[in-house]
XYZ file of C-alpha atoms in Angstrom:
763
model
C -64.971 -4.423 31.846
C -64.485 -0.891 32.440
C -67.232 1.695 31.658
C -66.837 4.565 29.328
C -66.666 7.993 31.014
C -69.841 10.371 29.796
C -68.483 13.142 27.386
C -67.874 16.493 28.985
C -69.557 19.893 27.970
C -66.993 21.031 25.870
C -66.970 17.912 23.586
C -70.798 18.103 23.065
C -70.692 21.903 22.366
C -68.385 20.502 19.457
C -70.852 18.075 18.596
C -73.698 20.336 18.389
C -71.492 23.133 16.593
C -70.558 20.199 13.742
C -74.296 19.478 13.330
C -75.478 23.266 12.906
C -72.599 23.539 10.377
C -74.111 20.939 8.031
C -77.396 22.630 8.278
C -76.337 26.111 7.604
C -73.837 25.946 4.899
C -72.755 29.522 4.652
C -71.769 29.608 8.364
C -68.437 29.726 9.990
C -67.790 26.488 11.918
C -65.320 28.251 14.468
C -67.788 31.142 15.196
C -70.665 28.683 15.850
C -68.515 26.835 18.454
C -67.716 30.036 20.271
C -71.228 31.098 20.371
C -72.188 27.449 21.480
C -69.386 27.668 24.439
C -70.572 31.214 25.536
C -73.988 29.671 26.442
C -71.781 28.031 29.309
C -73.895 25.040 29.356
C -73.537 22.276 31.591
C -73.186 19.078 30.431
C -76.541 17.819 31.039
C -78.094 20.798 29.118
C -75.469 20.035 26.387
C -76.470 16.568 25.967
C -80.080 17.694 26.166
C -79.558 19.897 23.319
C -77.722 17.620 21.233
C -80.278 15.119 21.812
C -83.032 17.730 20.921
C -81.357 18.560 17.433
C -80.825 15.069 16.402
C -84.370 14.250 16.894
C -85.702 17.657 15.175
C -84.275 18.140 11.518
C -86.364 21.282 10.899
C -85.300 23.118 14.381
C -83.692 25.956 12.522
C -87.114 26.758 10.955
C -89.984 25.550 12.718
C -89.442 27.689 15.688
C -90.810 24.974 17.992
C -91.834 26.492 21.359
C -91.233 22.795 23.103
C -87.224 23.094 22.538
C -84.628 23.421 25.374
C -83.941 26.887 26.636
C -80.594 26.752 25.951
C -81.719 26.192 22.328
C -83.706 29.343 22.440
C -80.877 31.598 23.557
C -78.722 30.043 20.609
C -81.600 30.523 18.005
C -81.684 34.450 19.042
C -77.808 34.553 18.042
C -78.136 32.449 14.957
C -81.602 34.411 13.560
C -79.560 37.942 13.728
C -76.596 36.716 11.347
C -78.812 33.825 9.271
C -82.046 35.111 7.356
C -83.120 31.671 7.175
C -83.067 30.940 10.815
C -86.275 31.337 12.650
C -86.512 32.497 16.502
C -88.555 30.411 18.725
C -91.904 31.884 18.505
C -94.626 31.791 21.901
C -96.484 28.818 22.391
C -99.629 30.675 23.147
C -99.711 33.640 20.845
C -97.207 32.674 18.194
C -95.203 35.898 18.307
C -91.437 35.302 17.117
C -90.604 38.717 18.120
C -91.075 38.660 21.974
C -88.782 37.393 24.804
C -89.695 34.087 26.123
C -88.855 34.411 29.906
C -91.884 31.655 30.833
C -92.300 27.876 30.539
C -95.984 26.667 30.848
C -96.950 23.025 29.751
C -93.672 22.599 28.570
C -93.470 25.519 26.338
C -91.946 28.815 26.527
C -94.261 31.742 26.391
C -93.866 35.417 26.711
C -94.778 37.623 29.440
C -97.682 38.909 27.811
C -99.533 35.411 27.699
C -98.071 34.582 30.795
C -99.819 37.590 32.456
C -103.308 36.761 30.601
C -103.238 33.342 31.854
C -102.693 34.633 35.498
C -105.378 36.973 35.615
C -108.322 36.957 38.184
C -111.068 39.112 39.321
C -110.382 42.352 41.358
C -112.025 42.827 44.073
C -112.156 46.473 43.644
C -112.804 47.076 40.010
C -114.510 43.850 39.358
C -112.441 43.450 36.135
C -110.260 40.768 34.868
C -106.472 41.914 35.884
C -102.887 40.707 36.923
C -102.774 39.957 40.437
C -100.547 42.742 42.444
C -101.666 42.289 45.878
C -103.477 39.620 47.907
C -106.050 40.661 51.005
C -108.059 38.251 52.884
C -110.970 39.448 51.168
C -109.463 38.885 47.713
C -106.946 39.765 44.771
C -106.116 43.293 43.868
C -105.118 43.893 40.611
C -101.990 45.994 39.377
C -104.058 48.702 38.197
C -106.191 49.160 41.142
C -102.904 48.805 43.454
C -101.024 51.377 41.100
C -104.513 53.716 42.036
C -104.105 52.891 45.930
C -104.302 56.392 47.864
C -101.479 55.218 49.862
C -99.057 55.516 47.194
C -100.294 59.033 45.873
C -98.625 61.752 47.183
C -97.761 65.621 46.425
C -94.713 65.552 44.316
C -91.661 67.378 46.093
C -90.702 69.168 42.744
C -93.664 69.814 40.561
C -96.310 70.045 43.157
C -98.751 67.669 41.578
C -100.739 64.621 43.550
C -99.703 61.761 41.666
C -98.221 58.029 42.690
C -94.824 58.122 44.015
C -91.943 56.446 41.372
C -88.908 57.785 42.875
C -87.616 59.188 46.382
C -84.872 61.505 46.022
C -83.456 62.604 49.423
C -86.371 61.069 50.967
C -88.901 63.252 49.295
C -91.444 61.434 46.937
C -91.176 62.217 43.346
C -93.288 61.273 40.464
C -92.723 59.575 37.457
C -92.443 62.787 35.005
C -89.868 64.650 37.464
C -87.878 61.618 38.456
C -84.482 61.002 36.789
C -84.774 59.499 33.328
C -82.310 57.137 31.867
C -81.157 58.549 28.641
C -78.873 57.036 26.199
C -77.204 57.563 22.633
C -78.889 55.344 19.857
C -76.490 52.644 18.644
C -77.860 53.204 14.954
C -78.568 56.673 14.165
C -76.287 58.141 16.986
C -78.939 60.446 18.290
C -77.826 61.526 21.901
C -79.599 61.804 25.073
C -82.660 60.100 23.863
C -84.811 57.278 25.807
C -84.108 54.031 24.768
C -86.919 51.871 23.313
C -84.846 48.588 23.432
C -81.615 47.269 24.521
C -79.712 45.064 21.941
C -76.777 43.090 21.768
C -75.543 46.169 19.734
C -76.493 48.745 22.321
C -79.612 50.813 22.835
C -82.285 51.730 20.336
C -84.560 54.751 19.934
C -88.248 54.255 18.915
C -87.498 55.093 15.156
C -84.935 52.558 14.538
C -86.467 49.920 16.662
C -89.617 50.059 14.370
C -87.774 51.113 11.268
C -86.293 47.179 11.154
C -89.680 45.495 11.577
C -91.787 46.014 8.324
C -94.797 43.744 7.933
C -97.092 43.689 5.359
C -100.591 44.559 5.835
C -103.060 41.718 5.023
C -106.264 44.542 4.458
C -104.303 47.299 2.169
C -100.840 45.336 1.101
C -98.670 47.866 2.250
C -95.609 47.423 4.331
C -95.002 49.423 7.533
C -93.363 49.151 11.090
C -96.846 49.994 12.866
C -98.615 46.969 12.313
C -100.024 44.623 14.730
C -100.780 40.836 14.446
C -104.540 40.170 13.480
C -105.244 37.366 16.166
C -103.233 34.710 18.572
C -104.741 32.008 16.129
C -103.099 33.337 13.168
C -99.265 33.251 12.472
C -97.636 35.999 10.279
C -100.823 37.860 9.618
C -100.512 41.536 10.527
C -102.649 44.620 9.733
C -101.367 48.218 9.944
C -103.019 50.814 12.438
C -104.831 52.526 9.530
C -106.695 49.149 8.590
C -107.209 48.288 12.197
C -110.376 48.837 13.963
C -110.185 48.827 17.699
C -113.370 46.438 19.262
C -116.585 48.006 20.124
C -116.768 48.758 23.518
C -118.336 51.070 26.221
C -116.224 54.371 26.314
C -115.447 54.975 30.232
C -115.572 58.765 29.300
C -118.917 59.417 27.093
C -120.537 56.219 27.943
C -121.333 55.403 24.188
C -120.794 51.916 22.478
C -117.917 52.706 19.866
C -114.637 51.136 18.574
C -112.246 51.906 21.772
C -108.844 51.241 22.619
C -107.337 50.805 25.993
C -104.421 53.294 26.563
C -102.141 54.220 29.579
C -105.453 54.021 31.747
C -106.191 50.664 31.095
C -109.745 51.736 30.366
C -111.865 51.614 26.818
C -111.913 55.085 25.417
C -112.712 56.161 22.235
C -110.961 58.439 19.603
C -112.971 61.510 20.143
C -112.496 61.397 23.918
C -108.791 60.812 23.499
C -108.529 63.982 21.302
C -110.026 66.088 23.678
C -107.731 64.731 26.427
C -104.837 65.237 24.481
C -102.274 67.641 26.292
C -101.544 70.903 24.605
C -97.637 71.832 23.414
C -96.052 74.731 22.090
C -96.040 74.840 18.629
C -92.581 75.714 16.842
C -94.413 77.185 13.532
C -96.896 79.480 15.007
C -95.722 79.825 19.071
C -98.915 79.012 20.145
C -100.012 76.468 22.583
C -102.415 73.652 20.858
C -102.817 70.611 20.329
C -99.812 68.943 18.390
C -100.872 67.391 14.798
C -97.639 65.677 14.496
C -93.949 65.724 15.246
C -91.700 66.826 12.245
C -87.951 67.193 12.134
C -88.432 70.777 12.958
C -90.195 70.130 16.128
C -93.912 69.628 17.167
C -96.512 71.060 14.641
C -100.125 71.837 15.275
C -102.743 71.195 12.888
C -103.195 74.589 11.092
C -99.588 74.617 10.848
C -99.215 71.009 9.542
C -101.828 71.764 6.808
C -100.114 75.183 5.853
C -97.252 73.433 5.197
C -98.863 70.870 3.376
C -100.583 73.583 1.205
C -97.573 76.023 0.735
C -94.530 74.006 -0.755
C -91.382 76.299 -1.492
C -88.129 75.963 -2.862
C -85.626 73.814 -0.618
C -82.132 75.295 0.442
C -80.814 71.903 0.021
C -81.847 70.034 -2.793
C -83.576 73.172 -4.892
C -87.044 71.202 -5.235
C -90.335 72.462 -4.589
C -91.313 70.537 -1.554
C -92.753 71.093 2.047
C -90.697 72.731 4.092
C -90.340 70.586 7.180
C -86.702 70.832 8.725
C -84.003 73.455 9.360
C -80.087 72.965 8.546
C -77.306 74.065 10.428
C -77.402 77.515 8.739
C -81.014 78.314 9.833
C -82.298 77.431 6.158
C -85.777 75.727 5.524
C -85.230 72.246 4.168
C -87.386 69.386 3.138
C -87.751 66.170 4.506
C -85.204 63.996 2.919
C -82.450 66.678 3.024
C -83.070 67.166 6.941
C -81.608 63.754 7.388
C -84.857 62.003 8.874
C -85.110 58.560 8.088
C -88.989 58.330 7.565
C -90.317 57.533 4.387
C -91.205 60.998 2.713
C -91.959 59.820 -1.081
C -95.330 58.694 -2.112
C -95.181 55.015 -3.012
C -97.619 55.849 -6.234
C -96.555 59.257 -7.851
C -93.328 59.215 -6.497
C -93.471 63.101 -4.910
C -92.229 64.122 -2.011
C -94.103 65.653 0.549
C -96.403 65.182 3.957
C -97.663 61.677 3.168
C -100.456 59.952 4.886
C -99.916 57.201 6.978
C -96.341 57.314 5.708
C -97.522 55.876 2.518
C -99.199 58.242 -0.009
C -99.221 61.512 -0.823
C -102.979 63.281 0.255
C -103.650 63.186 -3.647
C -102.853 59.494 -4.042
C -104.558 58.558 -0.926
C -107.786 60.305 -1.493
C -108.091 58.846 -4.874
C -107.596 55.269 -3.321
C -110.421 55.713 -0.975
C -112.729 57.226 -3.533
C -112.194 54.293 -5.777
C -112.859 52.032 -2.470
C -115.572 54.006 -1.688
C -117.538 53.664 -4.993
C -116.920 50.054 -5.727
C -119.963 47.816 -5.751
C -119.375 44.102 -4.320
C -118.682 42.718 -7.390
C -115.558 44.769 -7.396
C -116.450 47.244 -10.153
C -116.808 51.137 -9.826
C -120.865 51.371 -9.278
C -122.454 52.275 -12.897
C -124.326 55.542 -11.396
C -121.619 56.787 -9.602
C -119.027 58.270 -12.225
C -120.297 61.753 -11.508
C -119.540 61.369 -7.551
C -116.227 60.467 -8.476
C -115.270 63.415 -10.624
C -117.373 65.449 -7.768
C -115.020 64.269 -5.279
C -111.807 64.268 -7.046
C -111.749 67.146 -9.560
C -114.473 69.406 -7.835
C -113.046 69.707 -4.278
C -109.365 70.104 -3.646
C -107.862 67.145 -2.180
C -107.696 67.964 1.474
C -111.722 68.827 1.484
C -112.530 65.425 0.097
C -110.137 63.957 2.519
C -112.051 65.768 5.299
C -115.551 64.450 3.836
C -114.011 60.985 3.834
C -113.404 60.953 7.470
C -116.204 62.759 8.849
C -119.217 63.007 6.668
C -122.187 61.157 7.544
C -123.274 61.200 4.132
C -120.498 59.339 2.817
C -120.949 56.606 5.191
C -124.822 56.502 4.108
C -123.577 56.394 0.234
C -121.731 53.817 1.026
C -124.404 51.841 2.836
C -126.491 52.470 -0.326
C -123.565 51.071 -2.480
C -123.201 47.821 -0.512
C -126.875 47.163 -0.637
C -126.254 46.424 -4.666
C -129.633 48.381 -5.356
C -130.377 51.218 -7.947
C -130.167 54.674 -5.863
C -133.415 56.297 -6.493
C -135.191 58.906 -4.846
C -137.425 56.744 -3.458
C -134.621 54.802 -1.607
C -133.603 58.048 -0.106
C -137.117 58.546 0.869
C -137.579 55.492 3.062
C -133.996 56.490 4.784
C -134.564 58.617 8.411
C -134.388 62.140 6.780
C -131.694 64.565 8.445
C -129.436 66.918 6.880
C -126.622 63.524 6.069
C -129.602 62.377 3.792
C -130.243 66.018 2.268
C -126.623 66.684 1.464
C -126.037 62.910 -0.300
C -129.665 63.657 -2.176
C -128.156 67.360 -3.432
C -124.871 65.625 -4.014
C -126.609 62.760 -6.438
C -128.639 65.307 -8.221
C -125.599 67.552 -8.597
C -123.577 64.944 -10.260
C -126.574 63.582 -12.394
C -127.113 60.489 -10.537
C -130.808 61.456 -9.927
C -133.037 63.959 -11.429
C -133.879 67.182 -10.190
C -137.138 66.998 -8.009
C -138.787 70.619 -7.343
C -139.952 69.655 -3.864
C -139.368 67.119 -1.009
C -142.751 66.397 -0.202
C -142.173 62.299 -0.920
C -139.756 62.606 2.175
C -142.539 63.412 4.618
C -144.801 60.309 4.093
C -141.467 58.495 5.851
C -141.375 60.881 8.394
C -145.333 60.509 9.040
C -144.971 57.111 9.737
C -142.102 57.583 12.326
C -143.755 60.188 14.015
C -147.179 58.396 14.549
C -145.257 55.245 15.479
C -143.944 57.073 18.924
C -147.532 58.429 19.532
C -150.451 56.390 21.276
C -152.617 54.758 18.847
C -155.659 57.326 19.470
C -153.729 60.104 18.634
C -152.165 58.512 15.719
C -155.489 57.399 14.357
C -156.777 60.822 14.374
C -153.648 62.470 13.333
C -153.211 60.299 10.334
C -156.053 61.574 7.755
C -154.881 65.176 8.676
C -151.488 64.711 7.743
C -152.189 62.553 4.717
C -155.416 63.757 3.527
C -155.147 67.402 4.183
C -151.548 69.035 4.568
C -149.777 66.512 1.919
C -152.747 66.810 -0.391
C -153.027 70.393 -0.623
C -149.243 70.605 -0.749
C -149.176 68.252 -3.657
C -151.541 70.105 -5.553
C -150.036 73.334 -5.407
C -146.897 71.797 -6.345
C -148.438 70.455 -9.537
C -149.715 73.640 -10.747
C -146.921 75.749 -9.777
C -143.974 75.889 -11.950
C -141.081 76.333 -9.156
C -141.962 75.375 -5.319
C -140.057 76.617 -2.219
C -137.805 74.299 -0.892
C -139.352 74.787 2.468
C -142.872 73.330 1.593
C -141.782 70.462 2.876
C -140.437 71.787 6.323
C -143.841 74.057 6.477
C -146.089 70.730 6.059
C -144.030 68.954 9.106
C -144.280 72.360 11.262
C -148.211 72.003 10.846
C -148.083 68.319 11.733
C -146.052 68.677 14.588
C -148.154 71.207 16.270
C -151.303 69.402 15.947
C -149.266 66.394 17.507
C -147.905 68.358 20.214
C -151.400 69.866 20.931
C -153.246 66.345 20.986
C -150.517 65.119 23.269
C -150.845 68.105 25.639
C -154.853 67.301 25.945
C -154.058 63.817 26.231
C -151.702 64.753 29.538
C -154.596 67.091 30.811
C -157.279 64.262 30.520
C -159.183 66.391 27.726
C -160.789 65.191 24.549
C -160.493 67.227 21.363
C -164.332 67.267 21.216
C -164.692 68.839 24.581
C -161.361 71.048 24.395
C -162.560 75.077 24.680
C -160.826 78.212 23.789
C -159.475 78.547 27.239
C -157.728 75.395 26.659
C -156.313 76.571 23.526
C -155.318 79.833 24.670
C -153.422 78.266 27.550
C -151.500 76.103 25.255
C -150.640 78.899 23.116
C -149.237 81.136 26.076
C -147.172 78.307 27.146
C -144.922 78.058 23.842
C -143.286 80.009 21.075
C -145.319 81.693 18.206
C -144.659 78.733 16.231
C -147.764 77.017 17.931
C -149.835 79.392 15.954
C -149.684 76.482 13.196
C -152.276 74.701 14.949
C -154.590 77.098 13.359
C -154.781 74.677 10.205
C -155.777 71.733 12.333
C -158.354 73.298 14.154
C -159.955 74.313 11.154
C -159.656 71.017 9.538
C -161.033 69.057 12.654
C -163.973 71.567 13.258
C -164.795 71.283 9.438
C -164.938 67.490 9.988
C -167.200 67.758 13.354
C -164.222 66.665 15.538
C -163.769 69.962 17.539
C -165.739 73.366 18.195
C -164.965 76.548 16.331
C -161.697 77.381 18.238
C -159.905 80.356 17.170
C -155.995 80.700 17.038
C -154.139 84.142 15.885
C -152.363 83.951 12.460
C -148.857 84.001 12.178
C -148.982 87.182 9.642
C -148.977 90.831 10.721
C -151.693 92.930 10.666
C -152.145 96.563 10.423
C -149.075 99.082 10.521
C -145.670 97.348 11.191
C -143.938 97.978 14.541
C -140.831 98.460 16.088
C -138.544 99.385 13.381
C -135.093 100.632 13.764
C -134.777 104.781 14.210
C -132.715 106.471 11.725
C -129.554 106.701 13.995
C -129.247 102.771 14.561
C -129.715 101.976 11.182
C -126.881 104.300 10.059
C -124.525 103.128 12.785
C -125.318 99.452 11.439
C -124.607 100.557 7.692
C -121.337 102.249 8.835
C -120.161 98.725 10.463
C -121.161 96.940 7.498
C -119.272 99.002 4.861
C -115.971 99.954 7.234
C -115.705 96.748 9.779
C -113.240 94.523 8.237
C -113.280 91.896 10.995
C -117.161 91.333 10.198
C -117.595 88.637 7.559
C -117.660 89.924 3.925
C -120.918 88.010 3.201
C -122.592 89.531 6.105
C -121.311 93.039 5.256
C -122.784 92.603 1.773
C -125.937 91.175 2.963
C -126.479 93.182 5.899
C -125.950 96.460 3.408
C -128.616 95.191 1.090
C -130.909 94.529 3.938
C -130.534 98.037 5.468
C -130.673 99.855 2.134
C -132.800 97.930 0.076
C -134.909 96.289 2.457
C -134.279 92.871 0.946
C -135.203 89.844 3.269
C -132.548 86.872 3.879
C -134.447 84.627 1.814
C -134.391 86.856 -1.359
C -130.623 88.002 -0.534
C -129.143 84.514 -0.961
C -131.138 83.866 -4.014
C -128.943 86.522 -5.771
C -126.822 85.427 -8.727
C -123.798 86.624 -10.637
C -126.227 87.788 -13.307
C -128.240 90.080 -11.429
C -125.229 92.519 -10.794
C -124.635 94.454 -14.175
C -121.902 96.856 -14.690
C -121.944 99.712 -17.522
C -120.598 103.082 -17.761
C -122.825 104.441 -15.320
C -121.600 102.417 -12.584
C -122.755 99.095 -10.995
C -126.498 98.132 -10.810
C -128.359 95.366 -8.980
C -131.709 93.955 -10.550
C -134.038 93.422 -7.407
C -137.111 93.234 -9.506
C -137.615 94.751 -12.698
C -135.736 97.940 -12.673
C -131.973 98.159 -11.923
C -130.753 99.960 -8.729
C -127.459 101.902 -8.874
C -125.426 100.697 -6.281
C -123.285 103.212 -4.238
C -119.529 102.884 -4.594
C -118.754 101.395 -1.091
C -121.261 98.812 -1.456
C -119.853 97.979 -5.135
C -116.295 97.645 -3.737
C -117.831 95.115 -1.265
C -119.570 93.168 -4.057
C -116.415 93.073 -6.077
C -114.378 91.617 -3.621
C -117.502 88.802 -2.965
C -116.962 87.750 -6.526
C -113.559 87.956 -6.507
C -113.318 85.702 -3.699
C -115.772 83.541 -5.278
C -113.872 82.946 -8.373
C -110.766 81.973 -6.645
C -112.907 78.856 -4.692
C -112.992 75.597 -6.964
C -116.349 75.104 -8.793
C -118.822 72.644 -7.585
C -121.597 73.314 -9.827
C -122.581 72.240 -13.360
C -122.310 74.417 -16.637
C -126.085 75.009 -16.617
C -126.531 75.521 -12.835
C -126.864 79.366 -11.703
C -124.010 81.240 -10.164
C -125.109 82.273 -6.679
C -123.410 85.091 -5.119
C -123.735 83.664 -1.870
C -123.128 79.876 -2.543
C -124.161 77.198 -0.216
C -122.001 74.331 1.395
C -124.249 72.173 -0.027
C -123.304 71.546 -4.201
C -125.452 73.454 -6.539
C -127.430 75.175 -4.092
C -127.316 78.726 -2.646
C -126.567 79.994 0.893
C -129.432 78.947 3.464
C -131.829 82.195 4.066
C -132.313 81.223 7.920
C -128.709 80.577 8.704
C -127.998 84.351 6.996
C -130.530 85.664 9.465
C -129.095 83.907 12.317
C -125.341 84.972 11.500
C -126.582 88.657 10.788
C -128.351 88.758 14.182
C -125.536 86.816 16.245
C -122.450 88.496 14.320
C -123.539 92.064 13.295
C -126.535 92.988 15.444
C -128.889 92.980 12.797
C -132.245 91.869 13.303
C -134.384 90.976 10.027
C -137.513 92.599 10.846
C -136.487 96.017 12.593
C -133.836 96.308 10.082
C -136.288 95.802 7.021
C -138.841 98.039 8.529
C -136.139 100.851 9.078
C -135.096 100.467 5.311
C -138.903 100.407 4.117
C -139.618 103.486 6.153
C -136.821 105.247 4.486
C -137.563 104.224 1.087
C -141.186 104.802 1.431
C -140.521 108.371 2.439
C -138.956 109.095 -0.745
C -140.535 107.130 -3.017
C -144.181 107.074 -4.078
C -146.215 103.404 -3.432
C -146.307 102.212 -6.865
C -142.742 102.997 -7.505
C -141.494 101.582 -4.455
C -143.635 98.172 -5.542
C -141.862 98.035 -8.880
C -138.517 98.936 -7.547
C -138.530 96.066 -4.627
C -141.283 93.585 -5.948
C -143.525 93.889 -3.371
C -147.497 94.294 -3.579
C -148.525 97.862 -3.699
C -150.958 97.389 -0.706
C -147.747 96.542 1.365
C -146.042 99.614 -0.266
C -149.037 101.807 0.807
C -149.057 100.985 4.465
C -145.415 101.755 4.523
C -145.782 104.940 3.029
C -148.703 105.559 5.820
C -146.388 104.716 8.405
C -143.773 107.100 6.835
C -146.031 109.925 6.816
C -145.859 110.873 3.193
C -149.030 111.421 0.986
C -146.893 112.190 -2.084
C -149.449 114.544 -3.598
C -147.198 115.672 -5.940
C -146.522 112.733 -7.851
C -150.411 112.116 -8.052
C -150.272 115.346 -9.633
C -147.538 114.605 -11.970
C -149.361 111.343 -12.970
C -152.663 113.266 -13.639
C -150.631 115.763 -15.833
C -148.797 113.115 -17.823
C -150.774 109.917 -17.970
C -148.606 106.809 -18.979
C -149.455 106.100 -22.532
């Protein structure tokens, strides 16, 4: 009996083509046969592929990584022409977009997974890495091998010390100076650009490479090419870079545990440190070397120019629509994004307008609306019942760009979100239990401004939580002595005054904390020097006062309380107030020089010019200046008047011009106050509040060179020299005793005024 010869490779390829034709009805049999024959399969490999297809009916859609290598190559060809065919996925991570050059445990895997399984502990850095060198003492990873000093030399072209990547005529050349392979993109046709990938159709630039790889984010539901797989265990689950949060690691630069990525250095680095290390380039708009915000069709653009383009749309020379002009046509005219031929998305997915989008998805307004809705949504999926006014404040009372900045960086926004997630009512008491700071104070002002919380005349309730936090860090003996003073002396008196006074200064809580802090510091100093409070003498108090600033005189209240309770001797601390005549006022020449600068120097901030002039002319302190409202400025036929106390004061024309400019600039800003709130002449950053008096004093000192006490003293001396003490008191709202002291310092007796009052007594 004669044995039948085995079929050759050509006959087997024909059977494979016929089998695939039945499974892919829309395919061309001749093209399938040509594609299979082009693989150049040996007879054994062809028979193995035919056997695999007969045993696996779903081989075209399963992406089974255990298939033969020939089947992987054929799948890549079929998937590019038939959408229903799925490429072979990696047997480890499940990714079907990567090449699978390795096989392990009888399955095909990608190079990334192959390298992960090869990782070993490096003897230099002590971390897991891909082995690059093997030495007698152990394995060296690729990162340490790249940083090997023997591989780092001085570049022959740029002169920088870097790793050698090329040698031109025997000279070392770094990677930046080395010859770059430039190509023409096979899709968009751009020339002389680096290729991001090479396909069967030709090289692709990075823009065209990502355009065809849209993924739907599992968090926000938007389709974007800039996405990554959630984990290796989940298939077809992607997350965009806007929703993805890097794992928390210790930053290799600042050393803080924060969300960190591993970039080119391979070491974890947070976003803050990465932005600081960003290389500066030339901006095409302002021609300044700065950190680049993004690259538009016109070229790289810095952050300030990017915001200017977004805020100032104009008529496009191509389509005539009012849009941000981000490109230039062949005639040198400015055009919008769609007219520039750029392939990125320029149209908002929600409202449809064309502009500079956030994450190539939404315009700034739509992005802010979506994020505010997510911020104020409670765990039940509804907008928090208390926070309708907060939504109005963020969306209507603030410009979209300002709200976008708040949502990105403001700590009070994060605190508000944590309160919403707790699903409990937001009250003053819940805020009082938090660690007090600027972010808590800002959130409280926003909630009061929007009607979520009622206005509270003082913040004394916040001092209770602050006292508990302060005493927890002190020794038990000091805390036991300090608690009754803080609770039953300082706070008790402050609350009693607040109950009887219609208006309470916002600094009453700060003043209470200052006295308690001074007492805690003094008791700690006594403990460090092994001195008991009962045994402390006047020399100890004087030594402690001399070693610090004048704010240590706040200890006066504690020592008086301790003496009244027989806890300490009768010790004396000088008062912080002034006794006798004022000292060291400015001279007339200095005062007039500062006045001329405030009135003429346009490089100085307008608010500082107005405030400095009021201080040098009318002897007003910063805390009184910032409390001025628009209603305190009265204009009539005789000119502009300022109401300081009860008598309107005529304002000189140069100052009236500055006040008019200040009011005009204030009217152009978006309103952040309720109709019942006062219209401050110097509005603050917190909604519904005026500018801080202490901050104004600091700014006047640093920017204008105006110190409060000498400048106010010079103004009072000048006014006291011209006006009698009673008139000065009525004009400025100071006591008659203080006005008398200033008159004595000015050296005027005003006998003519007294004679006039005697001859013409008031009715």
